[in-house]
Coordinates of N, CA, C and O in Angstrom, one line a residue:
M50 N 0.8 -1.2 0.0 CA 0.0 0.0 0.0 C 0.9 1.2 0.0 O 1.8 1.4 0.8
S51 N 0.6 2.1 -0.9 CA 1.4 3.3 -1.0 C 0.8 4.4 -0.2 O -0.4 4.7 -0.3
M52 N 1.6 5.1 0.5 CA 1.1 6.3 1.3 C 1.7 7.5 0.8 O 2.9 7.6 0.6
R53 N 0.9 8.5 0.6 CA 1.4 9.8 0.1 C 1.9 10.6 1.3 O 1.3 10.6 2.3
A54 N 3.1 11.2 1.1 CA 3.7 12.0 2.2 C 2.8 13.2 2.4 O 2.2 13.8 1.5
A55 N 2.7 13.6 3.7 CA 1.9 14.8 4.0 C 2.6 16.0 3.4 O 3.8 16.2 3.5
A56 N 1.7 16.8 2.8 CA 2.2 18.1 2.3 C 2.6 19.0 3.4 O 1.9 19.0 4.4
P57 N 3.6 19.9 3.2 CA 3.9 20.8 4.3 C 2.6 21.8 4.4 O 1.9 22.0 3.5
A58 N 2.5 22.3 5.6 CA 1.4 23.2 5.9 C 1.5 24.4 5.0 O 2.5 24.9 4.8
E59 N 0.4 24.7 4.4 CA 0.3 25.9 3.6 C -0.7 26.8 4.1 O -1.7 26.4 4.8
T60 N -0.6 28.1 3.7 CA -1.6 29.1 4.2 C -2.8 29.0 3.3 O -2.7 29.0 2.0
V61 N -4.0 28.9 3.9 CA -5.2 28.8 3.2 C -6.0 30.1 3.6 O -6.2 30.3 4.8
Q62 N -6.4 30.9 2.6 CA -7.2 32.1 2.9 C -8.7 31.7 3.1 O -9.2 30.8 2.4
P63 N -9.4 32.3 4.0 CA -10.8 32.1 4.2 C -11.6 32.3 2.9 O -11.4 33.3 2.2
A64 N -12.5 31.4 2.6 CA -13.4 31.5 1.4 C -14.8 31.7 2.0 O -15.6 30.8 2.2
F65 N -15.1 33.0 2.2 CA -16.4 33.3 2.8 C -17.5 33.1 1.7 O -17.2 33.2 0.5
D66 N -18.7 32.6 2.2 CA -19.8 32.4 1.2 C -20.3 33.7 0.7 O -19.9 34.8 1.0
E67 N -21.4 33.5 -0.1 CA -22.0 34.7 -0.8 C -22.6 35.7 0.2 O -22.8 36.9 -0.1
R68 N -22.8 35.3 1.4 CA -23.3 36.2 2.5 C -22.2 36.7 3.3 O -22.4 37.5 4.3
G69 N -20.9 36.3 3.0 CA -19.8 36.8 3.7 C -19.5 36.0 5.0 O -18.9 36.5 5.9
L70 N -20.0 34.7 5.0 CA -19.9 33.9 6.3 C -19.1 32.6 6.1 O -19.0 32.1 5.0
L71 N -18.6 32.2 7.2 CA -17.9 30.9 7.3 C -18.5 30.1 8.5 O -18.6 30.7 9.6
P72 N -18.8 28.8 8.4 CA -19.2 28.1 9.5 C -18.0 27.9 10.4 O -16.9 27.6 10.0
A73 N -18.3 28.0 11.8 CA -17.2 27.8 12.7 C -17.7 26.8 13.8 O -18.6 27.1 14.6
V74 N -17.1 25.6 13.8 CA -17.4 24.6 14.8 C -16.5 24.9 16.0 O -15.3 25.0 15.9
C75 N -17.1 25.1 17.1 CA -16.4 25.3 18.4 C -16.2 24.0 19.1 O -17.2 23.3 19.4
Q76 N -15.0 23.7 19.5 CA -14.6 22.4 20.1 C -13.9 22.7 21.4 O -13.0 23.6 21.4
D77 N -14.2 22.0 22.4 CA -13.5 22.1 23.7 C -12.1 21.7 23.5 O -11.8 20.5 23.1
A78 N -11.1 22.5 23.8 CA -9.7 22.3 23.5 C -9.2 21.1 24.4 O -8.2 20.5 24.1
T79 N -9.8 20.9 25.6 CA -9.4 19.9 26.5 C -10.0 18.5 26.2 O -9.3 17.5 26.1
T80 N -11.3 18.5 26.0 CA -12.0 17.2 25.9 C -12.3 16.8 24.4 O -12.6 15.6 24.2
G81 N -12.2 17.8 23.5 CA -12.5 17.5 22.1 C -14.0 17.5 21.8 O -14.4 17.3 20.6
E82 N -14.8 17.7 22.8 CA -16.3 17.7 22.6 C -16.7 18.9 21.7 O -16.2 20.0 21.9
V83 N -17.6 18.7 20.7 CA -18.1 19.8 19.9 C -19.1 20.5 20.8 O -20.1 19.9 21.2
L84 N -18.9 21.8 20.9 CA -19.8 22.6 21.8 C -20.9 23.3 21.0 O -22.0 23.4 21.5
M85 N -20.6 23.9 19.9 CA -21.5 24.6 19.1 C -21.1 24.9 17.7 O -19.9 24.7 17.4
L86 N -22.0 25.3 16.9 CA -21.7 25.7 15.5 C -22.3 27.1 15.4 O -23.4 27.4 15.7
A87 N -21.4 28.0 14.9 CA -21.8 29.4 14.7 C -21.2 29.9 13.4 O -20.6 29.1 12.7
Y88 N -21.4 31.1 13.0 CA -20.9 31.7 11.8 C -20.0 32.9 12.1 O -20.3 33.7 13.0
M89 N -19.0 33.0 11.3 CA -18.1 34.2 11.4 C -18.1 34.9 10.1 O -18.1 34.3 9.0
N90 N -18.0 36.2 10.2 CA -17.7 37.0 9.0 C -16.3 37.6 9.2 O -15.6 37.3 10.2
R91 N -15.8 38.4 8.3 CA -14.5 38.9 8.4 C -14.2 39.7 9.7 O -13.2 39.5 10.3
E92 N -15.2 40.5 10.1 CA -15.0 41.3 11.3 C -15.0 40.4 12.5 O -14.2 40.6 13.4
S93 N -15.9 39.5 12.6 CA -15.9 38.6 13.8 C -14.6 37.8 13.9 O -14.1 37.6 15.0
L94 N -14.2 37.3 12.8 CA -12.9 36.5 12.8 C -11.7 37.4 13.2 O -10.9 37.0 14.0
A95 N -11.7 38.6 12.7 CA -10.6 39.6 13.1 C -10.7 39.9 14.6 O -9.7 39.9 15.3
R96 N -11.9 40.1 15.1 CA -12.1 40.4 16.5 C -11.7 39.2 17.4 O -11.1 39.4 18.4
T97 N -12.0 38.0 16.9 CA -11.6 36.8 17.6 C -10.1 36.7 17.7 O -9.6 36.4 18.8
Q98 N -9.5 36.9 16.6 CA -8.0 36.8 16.5 C -7.3 37.9 17.4 O -6.3 37.6 18.0
A99 N -7.9 39.1 17.4 CA -7.3 40.2 18.2 C -7.5 40.0 19.7 O -6.6 40.3 20.5
S100 N -8.7 39.6 20.0 CA -9.1 39.5 21.5 C -8.8 38.2 22.2 O -8.7 38.2 23.4
G101 N -8.7 37.1 21.4 CA -8.5 35.8 22.0 C -9.8 35.2 22.6 O -9.8 34.2 23.2
E102 N -10.9 35.9 22.4 CA -12.3 35.4 22.7 C -13.1 35.3 21.5 O -13.0 36.1 20.5
A103 N -14.1 34.4 21.5 CA -14.9 34.1 20.3 C -15.9 35.2 20.0 O -16.7 35.5 20.9
W104 N -15.9 35.6 18.8 CA -16.9 36.6 18.3 C -17.6 35.9 17.0 O -16.9 35.2 16.3
F105 N -18.8 36.1 16.8 CA -19.5 35.5 15.7 C -20.4 36.5 15.1 O -20.6 37.7 15.6
W106 N -21.0 36.1 13.9 CA -22.1 36.9 13.3 C -23.4 36.2 13.5 O -23.6 35.1 13.2
S107 N -24.3 37.0 14.1 CA -25.7 36.4 14.4 C -26.5 36.5 13.1 O -26.8 37.7 12.7
R108 N -26.9 35.4 12.5 CA -27.7 35.5 11.3 C -29.1 35.9 11.6 O -29.7 36.6 10.8
S109 N -29.6 35.6 12.8 CA -31.0 36.0 13.1 C -31.1 37.5 13.5 O -32.0 38.2 13.1
R110 N -30.1 38.0 14.2 CA -30.1 39.4 14.6 C -29.3 40.3 13.6 O -29.4 41.6 13.8
Q111 N -28.6 39.7 12.7 CA -27.8 40.5 11.8 C -26.9 41.5 12.4 O -26.8 42.7 12.1
E112 N -26.1 40.9 13.4 CA -25.1 41.8 14.1 C -24.0 40.9 14.7 O -24.1 39.7 14.9
L113 N -22.9 41.6 15.0 CA -21.8 40.9 15.7 C -22.2 40.4 17.1 O -23.0 41.1 17.7
W114 N -21.7 39.3 17.5 CA -22.0 38.7 18.8 C -20.8 38.2 19.5 O -20.1 37.4 19.0
H115 N -20.5 38.8 20.6 CA -19.4 38.4 21.5 C -19.9 37.3 22.4 O -20.7 37.6 23.3
K116 N -19.5 36.0 22.2 CA -20.0 34.9 23.0 C -19.7 35.1 24.5 O -18.6 35.3 24.8
G117 N -20.8 35.2 25.3 CA -20.6 35.4 26.7 C -20.8 36.8 27.2 O -20.6 37.1 28.4
A118 N -21.1 37.7 26.3 CA -21.2 39.1 26.6 C -22.2 39.4 27.7 O -22.1 40.2 28.6
T119 N -23.3 38.6 27.6 CA -24.4 38.8 28.6 C -24.4 37.7 29.6 O -24.7 37.9 30.8
S120 N -24.0 36.5 29.3 CA -24.1 35.3 30.2 C -22.8 35.2 31.0 O -22.8 34.5 32.1
G121 N -21.7 35.7 30.5 CA -20.4 35.5 31.1 C -19.7 34.2 30.7 O -18.6 33.9 31.0
N122 N -20.4 33.4 29.8 CA -19.9 32.2 29.4 C -19.0 32.3 28.1 O -19.4 31.9 27.0
V123 N -17.9 33.1 28.2 CA -17.1 33.3 27.1 C -16.3 32.1 26.7 O -16.2 31.1 27.4
L124 N -15.9 32.1 25.4 CA -15.1 31.0 24.9 C -13.7 31.6 24.6 O -13.5 32.5 23.7
T125 N -12.7 31.2 25.4 CA -11.3 31.7 25.2 C -10.7 30.8 24.1 O -10.7 29.6 24.2
V126 N -10.2 31.4 23.1 CA -9.7 30.7 21.9 C -8.3 30.2 22.1 O -7.4 31.0 22.5
E127 N -8.1 28.9 21.9 CA -6.8 28.3 21.9 C -6.1 28.3 20.5 O -5.0 28.5 20.3
S128 N -7.0 27.9 19.5 CA -6.5 27.9 18.1 C -7.6 27.9 17.2 O -8.8 27.6 17.5
I129 N -7.3 28.3 15.9 CA -8.3 28.3 14.9 C -7.7 27.5 13.7 O -6.6 27.9 13.2
N130 N -8.4 26.5 13.2 CA -7.9 25.8 12.0 C -8.9 26.0 10.9 O -10.1 26.0 11.2
I131 N -8.4 26.0 9.7 CA -9.3 26.2 8.6 C -9.2 24.9 7.7 O -8.1 24.3 7.7
D132 N -10.3 24.5 7.1 CA -10.2 23.3 6.3 C -9.5 23.5 5.0 O -9.1 24.6 4.7
C133 N -9.3 22.4 4.3 CA -8.5 22.4 3.1 C -9.1 23.3 2.0 O -8.3 23.8 1.2
D134 N -10.4 23.5 2.0 CA -11.0 24.4 1.0 C -11.1 25.8 1.4 O -11.5 26.7 0.7
G135 N -10.8 26.0 2.7 CA -10.9 27.4 3.2 C -12.3 27.9 3.6 O -12.5 29.0 3.8
D136 N -13.3 26.9 3.6 CA -14.7 27.4 3.8 C -15.3 26.9 5.1 O -16.5 27.0 5.2
A137 N -14.5 26.5 6.0 CA -15.0 26.1 7.4 C -13.9 26.2 8.4 O -12.7 25.9 8.0
L138 N -14.2 26.5 9.6 CA -13.3 26.6 10.7 C -13.6 25.7 11.8 O -14.7 25.4 12.1
V139 N -12.5 25.3 12.5 CA -12.6 24.6 13.8 C -11.9 25.5 14.8 O -10.8 25.8 14.6
V140 N -12.7 26.0 15.8 CA -12.2 26.9 16.8 C -12.1 26.1 18.1 O -13.1 25.7 18.7
K141 N -10.9 25.9 18.5 CA -10.6 25.2 19.8 C -10.6 26.2 20.9 O -9.9 27.2 20.8
V142 N -11.5 25.9 21.9 CA -11.8 26.9 22.9 C -11.7 26.3 24.3 O -11.8 25.1 24.5
R143 N -11.6 27.2 25.3 CA -11.7 26.9 26.7 C -13.0 27.6 27.2 O -13.0 28.8 27.3
P144 N -14.1 26.9 27.4 CA -15.4 27.5 27.8 C -15.4 27.9 29.2 O -14.9 27.2 30.1
A145 N -16.0 29.1 29.5 CA -16.1 29.6 30.9 C -17.5 29.2 31.5 O -17.9 29.8 32.5
G146 N -18.1 28.3 30.9 CA -19.5 27.8 31.3 C -20.2 27.1 30.2 O -19.5 26.8 29.2
P147 N -21.5 26.9 30.3 CA -22.2 26.2 29.2 C -22.1 27.0 27.9 O -22.1 28.2 27.9
A148 N -21.9 26.3 26.8 CA -21.9 26.9 25.5 C -23.3 27.2 24.9 O -23.4 28.2 24.2
C149 N -24.2 26.4 25.3 CA -25.6 26.6 24.8 C -26.4 27.6 25.5 O -26.3 27.6 26.8
H150 N -27.2 28.3 24.8 CA -28.1 29.3 25.5 C -29.1 28.7 26.4 O -29.7 29.3 27.2
T151 N -29.4 27.4 26.2 CA -30.3 26.6 27.1 C -29.7 26.3 28.5 O -30.4 25.8 29.4
G152 N -28.4 26.5 28.6 CA -27.7 26.1 29.8 C -27.0 24.8 29.8 O -26.3 24.4 30.7
E153 N -27.2 24.1 28.7 CA -26.5 22.8 28.4 C -25.1 23.1 28.1 O -24.8 24.1 27.5
R154 N -24.2 22.2 28.4 CA -22.8 22.3 28.1 C -22.5 22.5 26.6 O -21.7 23.3 26.2
T155 N -23.2 21.7 25.8 CA -23.0 21.8 24.4 C -24.4 22.0 23.7 O -25.4 21.6 24.3
C156 N -24.4 22.6 22.6 CA -25.7 22.7 21.8 C -26.1 21.4 21.2 O -27.3 21.3 20.8
F157 N -25.3 20.4 21.2 CA -25.6 19.1 20.6 C -26.0 18.1 21.7 O -25.4 17.0 21.8
F158 N -27.0 18.4 22.5 CA -27.4 17.5 23.6 C -28.7 16.7 23.2 O -29.0 15.8 24.0
R159 N -29.3 16.9 22.1 CA -30.5 16.2 21.7 C -30.1 15.2 20.6 O -29.4 15.5 19.7
R160 N -30.7 14.0 20.7 CA -30.5 13.0 19.7 C -31.6 13.1 18.6 O -32.8 13.4 18.9
L161 N -31.2 12.9 17.4 CA -32.1 12.8 16.2 C -32.6 11.4 16.1 O -31.8 10.5 15.9
D162 N -33.9 11.2 16.2 CA -34.5 9.8 16.1 C -34.6 9.4 14.6 O -34.8 10.2 13.8

């Protein structure tokens, strides 16, 4: 079996969709648990990188959203990885409380039957 050598890491630029958004999967940096899915635009990504805390674009409110601004449940960013196509992010975070607005640790607490 032939294995292809891993290519050296290369810089991939974000490929925002037609609305100017990228899906951002937030993952607990310690446990690996997926906490939430949100969307970032250029400004929220820049604010996240500058502040070290997660910022998103709220599609329902059409405004920037600093995770934890009202609840105190901020997400401190450890790293941001971009996929091979540049159109999705994995944001590894240290949560300061529940990630979900319902009070659950993760937004993915319900099973699909």
